[in-house]
Short mmCIF file of C-alpha atoms in Angstrom, two decimals:
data_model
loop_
_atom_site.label_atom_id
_atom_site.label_comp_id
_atom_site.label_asym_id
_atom_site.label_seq_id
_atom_site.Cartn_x
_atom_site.Cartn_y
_atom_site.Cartn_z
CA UNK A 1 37.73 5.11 48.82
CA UNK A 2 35.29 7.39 46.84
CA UNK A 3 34.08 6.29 43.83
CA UNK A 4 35.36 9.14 41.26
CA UNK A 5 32.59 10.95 39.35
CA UNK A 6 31.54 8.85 36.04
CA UNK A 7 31.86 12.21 33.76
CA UNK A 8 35.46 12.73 34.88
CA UNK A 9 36.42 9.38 33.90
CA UNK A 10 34.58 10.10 30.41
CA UNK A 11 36.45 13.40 29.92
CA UNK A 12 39.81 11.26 29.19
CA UNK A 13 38.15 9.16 26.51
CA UNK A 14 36.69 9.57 23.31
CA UNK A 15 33.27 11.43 23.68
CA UNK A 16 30.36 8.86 22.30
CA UNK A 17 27.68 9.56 20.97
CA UNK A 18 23.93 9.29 22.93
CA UNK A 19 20.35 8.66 21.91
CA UNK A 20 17.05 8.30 24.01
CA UNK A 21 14.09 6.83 23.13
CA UNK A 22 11.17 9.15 23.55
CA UNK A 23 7.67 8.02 22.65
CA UNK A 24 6.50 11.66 21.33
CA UNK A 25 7.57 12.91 18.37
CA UNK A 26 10.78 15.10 18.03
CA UNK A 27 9.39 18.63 17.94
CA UNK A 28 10.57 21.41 20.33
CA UNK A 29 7.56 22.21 23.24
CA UNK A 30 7.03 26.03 23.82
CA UNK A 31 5.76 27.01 26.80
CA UNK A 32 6.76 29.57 29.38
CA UNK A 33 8.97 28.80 32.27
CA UNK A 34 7.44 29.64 35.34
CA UNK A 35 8.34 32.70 37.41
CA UNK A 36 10.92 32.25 40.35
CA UNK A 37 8.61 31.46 43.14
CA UNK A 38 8.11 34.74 45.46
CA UNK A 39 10.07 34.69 48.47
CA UNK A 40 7.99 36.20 50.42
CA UNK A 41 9.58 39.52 52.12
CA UNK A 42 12.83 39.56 52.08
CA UNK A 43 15.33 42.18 54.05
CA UNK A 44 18.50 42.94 54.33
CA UNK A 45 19.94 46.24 56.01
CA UNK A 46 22.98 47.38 57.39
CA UNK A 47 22.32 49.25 60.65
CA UNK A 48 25.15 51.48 61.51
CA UNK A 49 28.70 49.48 60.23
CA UNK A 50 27.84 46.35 62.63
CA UNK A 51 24.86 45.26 62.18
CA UNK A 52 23.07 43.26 59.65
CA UNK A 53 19.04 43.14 59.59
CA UNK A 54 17.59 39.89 58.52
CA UNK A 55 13.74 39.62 58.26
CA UNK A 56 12.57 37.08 55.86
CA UNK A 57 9.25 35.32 55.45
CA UNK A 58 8.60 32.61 52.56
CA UNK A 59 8.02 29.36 50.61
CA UNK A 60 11.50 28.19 50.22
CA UNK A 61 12.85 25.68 52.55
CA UNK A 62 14.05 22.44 52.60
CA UNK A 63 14.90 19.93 55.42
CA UNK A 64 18.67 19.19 55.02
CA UNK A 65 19.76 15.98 56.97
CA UNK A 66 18.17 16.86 60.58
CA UNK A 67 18.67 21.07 60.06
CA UNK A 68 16.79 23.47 57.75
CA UNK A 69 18.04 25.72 54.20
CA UNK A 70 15.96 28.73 53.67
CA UNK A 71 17.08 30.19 50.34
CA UNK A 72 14.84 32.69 48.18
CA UNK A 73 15.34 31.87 44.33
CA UNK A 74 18.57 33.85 42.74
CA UNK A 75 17.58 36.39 44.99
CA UNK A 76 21.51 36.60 46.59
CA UNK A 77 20.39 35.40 50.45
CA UNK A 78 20.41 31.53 51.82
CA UNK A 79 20.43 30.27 55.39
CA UNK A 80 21.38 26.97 56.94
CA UNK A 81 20.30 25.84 60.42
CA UNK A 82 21.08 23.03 62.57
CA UNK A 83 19.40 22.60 66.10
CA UNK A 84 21.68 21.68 68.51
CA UNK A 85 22.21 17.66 68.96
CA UNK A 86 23.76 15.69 71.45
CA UNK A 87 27.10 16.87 72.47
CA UNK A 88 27.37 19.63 69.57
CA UNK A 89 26.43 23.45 69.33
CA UNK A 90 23.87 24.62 66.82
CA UNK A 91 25.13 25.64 63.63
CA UNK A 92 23.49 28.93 61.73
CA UNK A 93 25.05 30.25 58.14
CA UNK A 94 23.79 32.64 56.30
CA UNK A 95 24.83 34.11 53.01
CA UNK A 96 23.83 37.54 51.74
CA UNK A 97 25.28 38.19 48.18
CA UNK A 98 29.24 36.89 48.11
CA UNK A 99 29.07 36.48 52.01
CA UNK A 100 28.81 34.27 53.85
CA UNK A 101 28.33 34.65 57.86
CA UNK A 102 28.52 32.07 60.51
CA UNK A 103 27.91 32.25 63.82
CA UNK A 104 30.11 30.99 66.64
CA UNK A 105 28.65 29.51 69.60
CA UNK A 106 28.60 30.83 73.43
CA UNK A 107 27.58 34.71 72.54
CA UNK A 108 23.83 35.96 71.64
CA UNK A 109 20.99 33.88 70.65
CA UNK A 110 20.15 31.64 68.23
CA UNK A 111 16.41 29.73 68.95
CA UNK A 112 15.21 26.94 65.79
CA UNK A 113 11.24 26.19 66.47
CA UNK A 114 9.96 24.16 63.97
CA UNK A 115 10.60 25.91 60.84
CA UNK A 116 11.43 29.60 62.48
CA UNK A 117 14.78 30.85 62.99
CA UNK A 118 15.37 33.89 65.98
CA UNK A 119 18.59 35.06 66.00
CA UNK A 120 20.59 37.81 68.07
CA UNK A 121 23.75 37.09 67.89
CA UNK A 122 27.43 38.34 66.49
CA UNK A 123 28.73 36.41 63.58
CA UNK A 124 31.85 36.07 62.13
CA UNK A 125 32.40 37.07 58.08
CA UNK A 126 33.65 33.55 56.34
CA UNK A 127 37.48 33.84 55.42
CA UNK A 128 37.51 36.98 57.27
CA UNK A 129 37.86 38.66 60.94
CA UNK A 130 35.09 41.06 60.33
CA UNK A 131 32.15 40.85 62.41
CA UNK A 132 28.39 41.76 62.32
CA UNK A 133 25.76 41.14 64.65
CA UNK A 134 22.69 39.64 62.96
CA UNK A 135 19.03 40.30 64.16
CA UNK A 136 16.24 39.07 63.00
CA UNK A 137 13.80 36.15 62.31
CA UNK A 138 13.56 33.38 59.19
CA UNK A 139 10.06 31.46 58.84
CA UNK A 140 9.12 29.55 56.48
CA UNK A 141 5.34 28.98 55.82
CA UNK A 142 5.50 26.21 53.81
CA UNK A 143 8.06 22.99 53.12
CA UNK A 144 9.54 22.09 50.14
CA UNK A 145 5.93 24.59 48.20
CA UNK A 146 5.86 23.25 44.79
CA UNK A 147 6.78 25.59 42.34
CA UNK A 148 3.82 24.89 39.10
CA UNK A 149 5.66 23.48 36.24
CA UNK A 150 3.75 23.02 32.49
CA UNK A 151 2.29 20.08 32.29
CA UNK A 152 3.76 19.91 29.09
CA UNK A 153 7.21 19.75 30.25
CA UNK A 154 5.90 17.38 33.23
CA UNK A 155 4.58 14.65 30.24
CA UNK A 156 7.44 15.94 27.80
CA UNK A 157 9.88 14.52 31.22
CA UNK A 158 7.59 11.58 31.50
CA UNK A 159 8.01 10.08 28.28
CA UNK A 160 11.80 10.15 28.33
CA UNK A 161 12.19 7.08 30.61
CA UNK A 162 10.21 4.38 32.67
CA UNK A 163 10.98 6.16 36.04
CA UNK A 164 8.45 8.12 38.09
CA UNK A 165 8.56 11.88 37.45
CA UNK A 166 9.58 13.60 41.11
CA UNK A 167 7.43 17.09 41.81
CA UNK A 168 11.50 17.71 43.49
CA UNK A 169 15.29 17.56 42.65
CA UNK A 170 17.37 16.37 45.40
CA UNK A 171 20.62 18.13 46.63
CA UNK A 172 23.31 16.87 50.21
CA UNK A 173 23.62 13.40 48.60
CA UNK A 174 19.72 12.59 48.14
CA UNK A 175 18.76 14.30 51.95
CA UNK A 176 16.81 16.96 50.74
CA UNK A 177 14.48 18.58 48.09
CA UNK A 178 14.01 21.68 45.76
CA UNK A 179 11.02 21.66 44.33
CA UNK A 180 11.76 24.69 41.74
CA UNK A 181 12.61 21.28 39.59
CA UNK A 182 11.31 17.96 38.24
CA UNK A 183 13.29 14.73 38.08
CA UNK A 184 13.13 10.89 37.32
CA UNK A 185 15.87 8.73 38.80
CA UNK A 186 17.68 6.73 36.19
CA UNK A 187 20.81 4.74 34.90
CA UNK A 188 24.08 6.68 34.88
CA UNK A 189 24.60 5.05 31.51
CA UNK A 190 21.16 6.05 29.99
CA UNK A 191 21.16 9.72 31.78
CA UNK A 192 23.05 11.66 29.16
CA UNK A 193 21.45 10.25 26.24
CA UNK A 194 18.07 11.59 28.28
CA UNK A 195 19.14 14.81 28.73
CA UNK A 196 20.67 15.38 25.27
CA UNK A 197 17.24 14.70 23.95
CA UNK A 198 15.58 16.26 26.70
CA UNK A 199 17.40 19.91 25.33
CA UNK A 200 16.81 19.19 21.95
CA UNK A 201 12.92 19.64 22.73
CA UNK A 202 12.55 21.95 25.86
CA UNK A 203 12.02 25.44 24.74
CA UNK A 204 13.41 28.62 26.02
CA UNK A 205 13.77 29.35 29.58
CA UNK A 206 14.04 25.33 30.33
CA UNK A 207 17.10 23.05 31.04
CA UNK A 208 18.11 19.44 31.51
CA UNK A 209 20.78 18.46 33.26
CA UNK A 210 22.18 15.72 35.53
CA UNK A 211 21.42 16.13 38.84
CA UNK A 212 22.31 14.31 42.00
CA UNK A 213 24.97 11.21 41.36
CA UNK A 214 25.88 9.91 44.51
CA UNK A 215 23.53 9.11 47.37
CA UNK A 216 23.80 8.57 50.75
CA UNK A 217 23.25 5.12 50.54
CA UNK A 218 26.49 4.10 48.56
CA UNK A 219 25.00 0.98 46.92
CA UNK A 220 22.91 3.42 45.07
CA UNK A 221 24.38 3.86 41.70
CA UNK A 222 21.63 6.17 39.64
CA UNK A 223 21.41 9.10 38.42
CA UNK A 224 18.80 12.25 38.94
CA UNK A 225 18.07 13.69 35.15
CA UNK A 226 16.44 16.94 36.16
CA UNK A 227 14.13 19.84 34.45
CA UNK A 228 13.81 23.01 35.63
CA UNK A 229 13.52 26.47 34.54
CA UNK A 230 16.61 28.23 33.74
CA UNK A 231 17.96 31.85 33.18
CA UNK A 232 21.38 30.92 32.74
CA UNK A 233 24.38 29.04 34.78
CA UNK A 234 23.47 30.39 38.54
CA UNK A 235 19.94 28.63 38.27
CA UNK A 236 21.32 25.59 37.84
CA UNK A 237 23.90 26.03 40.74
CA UNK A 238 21.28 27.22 42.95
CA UNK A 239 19.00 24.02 42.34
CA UNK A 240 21.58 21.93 42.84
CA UNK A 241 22.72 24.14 45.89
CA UNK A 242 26.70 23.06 45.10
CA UNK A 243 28.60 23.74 48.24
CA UNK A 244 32.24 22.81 48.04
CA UNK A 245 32.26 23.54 52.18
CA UNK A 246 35.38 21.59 52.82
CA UNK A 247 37.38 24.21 50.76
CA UNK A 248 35.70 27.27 52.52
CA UNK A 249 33.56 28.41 49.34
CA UNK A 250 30.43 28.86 49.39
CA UNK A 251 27.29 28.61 46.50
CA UNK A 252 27.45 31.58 45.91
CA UNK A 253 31.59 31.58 45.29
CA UNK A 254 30.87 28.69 42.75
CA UNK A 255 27.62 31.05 41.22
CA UNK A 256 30.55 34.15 40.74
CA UNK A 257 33.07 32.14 39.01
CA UNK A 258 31.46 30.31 36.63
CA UNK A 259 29.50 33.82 35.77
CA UNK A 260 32.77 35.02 35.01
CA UNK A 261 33.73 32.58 32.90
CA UNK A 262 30.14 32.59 31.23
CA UNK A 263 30.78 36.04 30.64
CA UNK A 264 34.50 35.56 28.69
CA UNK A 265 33.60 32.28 27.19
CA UNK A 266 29.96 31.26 27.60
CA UNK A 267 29.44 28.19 29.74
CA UNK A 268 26.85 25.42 29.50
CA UNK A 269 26.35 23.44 32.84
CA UNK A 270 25.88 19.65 32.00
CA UNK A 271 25.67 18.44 35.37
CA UNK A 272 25.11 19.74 38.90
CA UNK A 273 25.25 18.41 42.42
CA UNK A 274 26.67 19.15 45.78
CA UNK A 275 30.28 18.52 45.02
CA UNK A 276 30.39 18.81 41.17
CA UNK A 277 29.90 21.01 38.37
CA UNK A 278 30.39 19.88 35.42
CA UNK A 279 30.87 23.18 32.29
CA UNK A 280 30.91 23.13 28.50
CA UNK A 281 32.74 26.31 27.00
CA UNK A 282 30.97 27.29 23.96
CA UNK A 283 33.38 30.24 22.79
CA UNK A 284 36.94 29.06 24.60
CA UNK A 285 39.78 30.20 22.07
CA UNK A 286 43.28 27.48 22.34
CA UNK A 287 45.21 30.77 23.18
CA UNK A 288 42.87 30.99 26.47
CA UNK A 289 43.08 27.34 27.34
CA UNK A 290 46.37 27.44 29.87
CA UNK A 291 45.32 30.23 31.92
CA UNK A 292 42.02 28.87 32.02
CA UNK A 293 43.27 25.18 33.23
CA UNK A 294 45.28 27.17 35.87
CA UNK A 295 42.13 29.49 37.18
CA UNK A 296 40.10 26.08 37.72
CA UNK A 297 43.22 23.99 39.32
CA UNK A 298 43.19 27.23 41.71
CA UNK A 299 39.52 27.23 42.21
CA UNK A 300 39.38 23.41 42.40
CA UNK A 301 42.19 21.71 43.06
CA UNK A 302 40.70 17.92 43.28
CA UNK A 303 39.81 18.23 39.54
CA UNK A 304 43.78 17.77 38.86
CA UNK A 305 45.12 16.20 42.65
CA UNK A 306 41.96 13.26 42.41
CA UNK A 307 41.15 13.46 38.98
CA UNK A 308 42.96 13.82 35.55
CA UNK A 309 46.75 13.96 37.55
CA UNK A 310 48.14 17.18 36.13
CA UNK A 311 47.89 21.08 34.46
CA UNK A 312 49.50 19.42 31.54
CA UNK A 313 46.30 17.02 31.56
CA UNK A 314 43.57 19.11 32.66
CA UNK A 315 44.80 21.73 29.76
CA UNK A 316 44.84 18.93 27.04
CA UNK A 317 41.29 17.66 27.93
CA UNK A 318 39.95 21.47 28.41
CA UNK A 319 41.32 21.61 24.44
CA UNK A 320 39.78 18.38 23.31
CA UNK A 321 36.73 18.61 24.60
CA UNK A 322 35.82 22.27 25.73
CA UNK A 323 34.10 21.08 28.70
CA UNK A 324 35.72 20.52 32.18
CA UNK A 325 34.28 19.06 35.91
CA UNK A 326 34.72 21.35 39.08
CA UNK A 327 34.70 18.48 41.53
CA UNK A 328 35.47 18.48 45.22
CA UNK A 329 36.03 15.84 47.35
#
């Protein structure tokens, strides 16, 4: 059995109260976040009502457990490839905006070479019987390019903890990188204490949050702190590429419904990682707190079936606390 997520267990208890050592002194560092690394050319097109144009060429891709993610920075496309193995079909998803397109097997083409993508090939609309036909090619030039981070905030990450400062964060349980983020590797204990005094220093257009918390190798109980430069909630979802697959959504469904509630209530993400979100409501009014505990059971129903028990529960620790984990199993 799964070990639950450490912040849901917290959210039933009193919250306490973190500090981090830091060896520089407490003021706040002000320096630009970087740009969102270029894509390269990026195109989408609808041909007709039935077919959909993909021609993409850039920097951002990541090797995800044997396959390849191509994804341009909040730029509304990602695509995952896996090269057929041993007694399985490839695999080939890609998501353009809030859709997600998959292909099935045994019709068209779909080549991987290296880190190239050629497809020609109908695919099927996720959660839907429409079909397109994709065309098109996906390179990338370069894995995991390094998106240039301040030195500042580099040192600034450096002097939080003991740990090695990653050029990466990690996302699919440890298997693969995004370099549009820094990150040391430390105790879950110690990690929200870090990133508390991480915020209190990082200046605008910069986050901390808690990154990856459970690794592919299960006897590996740490915790990714990681820095990045942030525009608002979606950044942080992207980096952390959440992808609650086993309930049919998508990123990109996680990226639209936590913008809506950042729009009604503003939301601060705490912690990201493939199967968890965890949100802090900065404006949430008591009179909005039952409909919102019923949106999220909706949305993500093993934050009440694994976790707290019931609406009742979710509802009372949504009041307490203002803050909430989206968590699929």
């Amino acid at each position: 059995m799964r070990r639950l997520p450490l912040v849901l267990l917290a959210l039933a208890l009193p919250l306490a109260a973190c500090k981090a050592k830091m060896d520089a002194p407490p003021e706040r560092i002000d320096v630009p976040a970087p740009p969102s690394p270029d894509p390269g050319s990026v195109h989408f097109a609808v041909s007709g009502s039935d077919t959909l144009d993909v021609r993409a060429v850039g920097p951002r891709c990541s090797d995800v457990d044997g396959g390849v993610d191509f994804s341009a920075a909040g730029d509304g496309w990602r695509l995952t490839g896996w090269p057929p193995r041993k007694g399985q079909d490839a695999d080939l998803r890609v998501t353009v905006g809030d859709h997600t397109y998959v292909w099935e097997p045994g019709e068209g083409t779909v080549a991987f070479h290296d880190k190239t993508v050629r497809f020609d090939a109908p695919m099927k609309r996720w959660k839907s019987t429409e079909l397109v036909h994709l065309v098109g090619e996906v390179r990338c030039e370069s894995l995991d390019a390094k998106v240039p981070i301040a030195k500042e905030v580099v040192a600034l990450l450096g002097s939080s903890s003991s740990a090695e400062v990653r050029p990466f964060a990690t996302y699919e349980f440890g298997r693969a990188k995004d370099a549009r983020a820094i990150s040391v590797v430390v105790s879950e204990s110690s990690a929200p204490g870090i990133v508390e005094a991480l915020r209190a220093r990082l200046g605008k257009g910069w986050s901390a949050w808690q990154g990856t918390s459970r690794f592919v190798d299960e006897g590996h109980h740490d915790v990714e702190v990681v820095v990045g430069p942030v525009r608002g909630p979606a950044d942080i979802i992207r980096i952390a590429h959440v992808d609650p697959v086993n309930y049919d959504l998508t990123t990109e469904d996680v990226v639209a419904k936590v913008r809506a509630w950042d729009e009604q209530y503003g939301v601060d993400v705490r912690q990201a990682d493939v199967e968890s979100v965890e949100l802090a409501f900065i404006r949430l009014p008591d009179a909005a707190v039952p409909a919102l505990a019923k949106e999220i059971y909706e949305f993500c129903p093993d934050s009440v079936d694994q976790g707290v028990g019931s609406l009742e529960a979710l509802a009372a620790i949504i009041r307490a606390h203002k803050r909430i984990v989206l968590w699929w199993d």
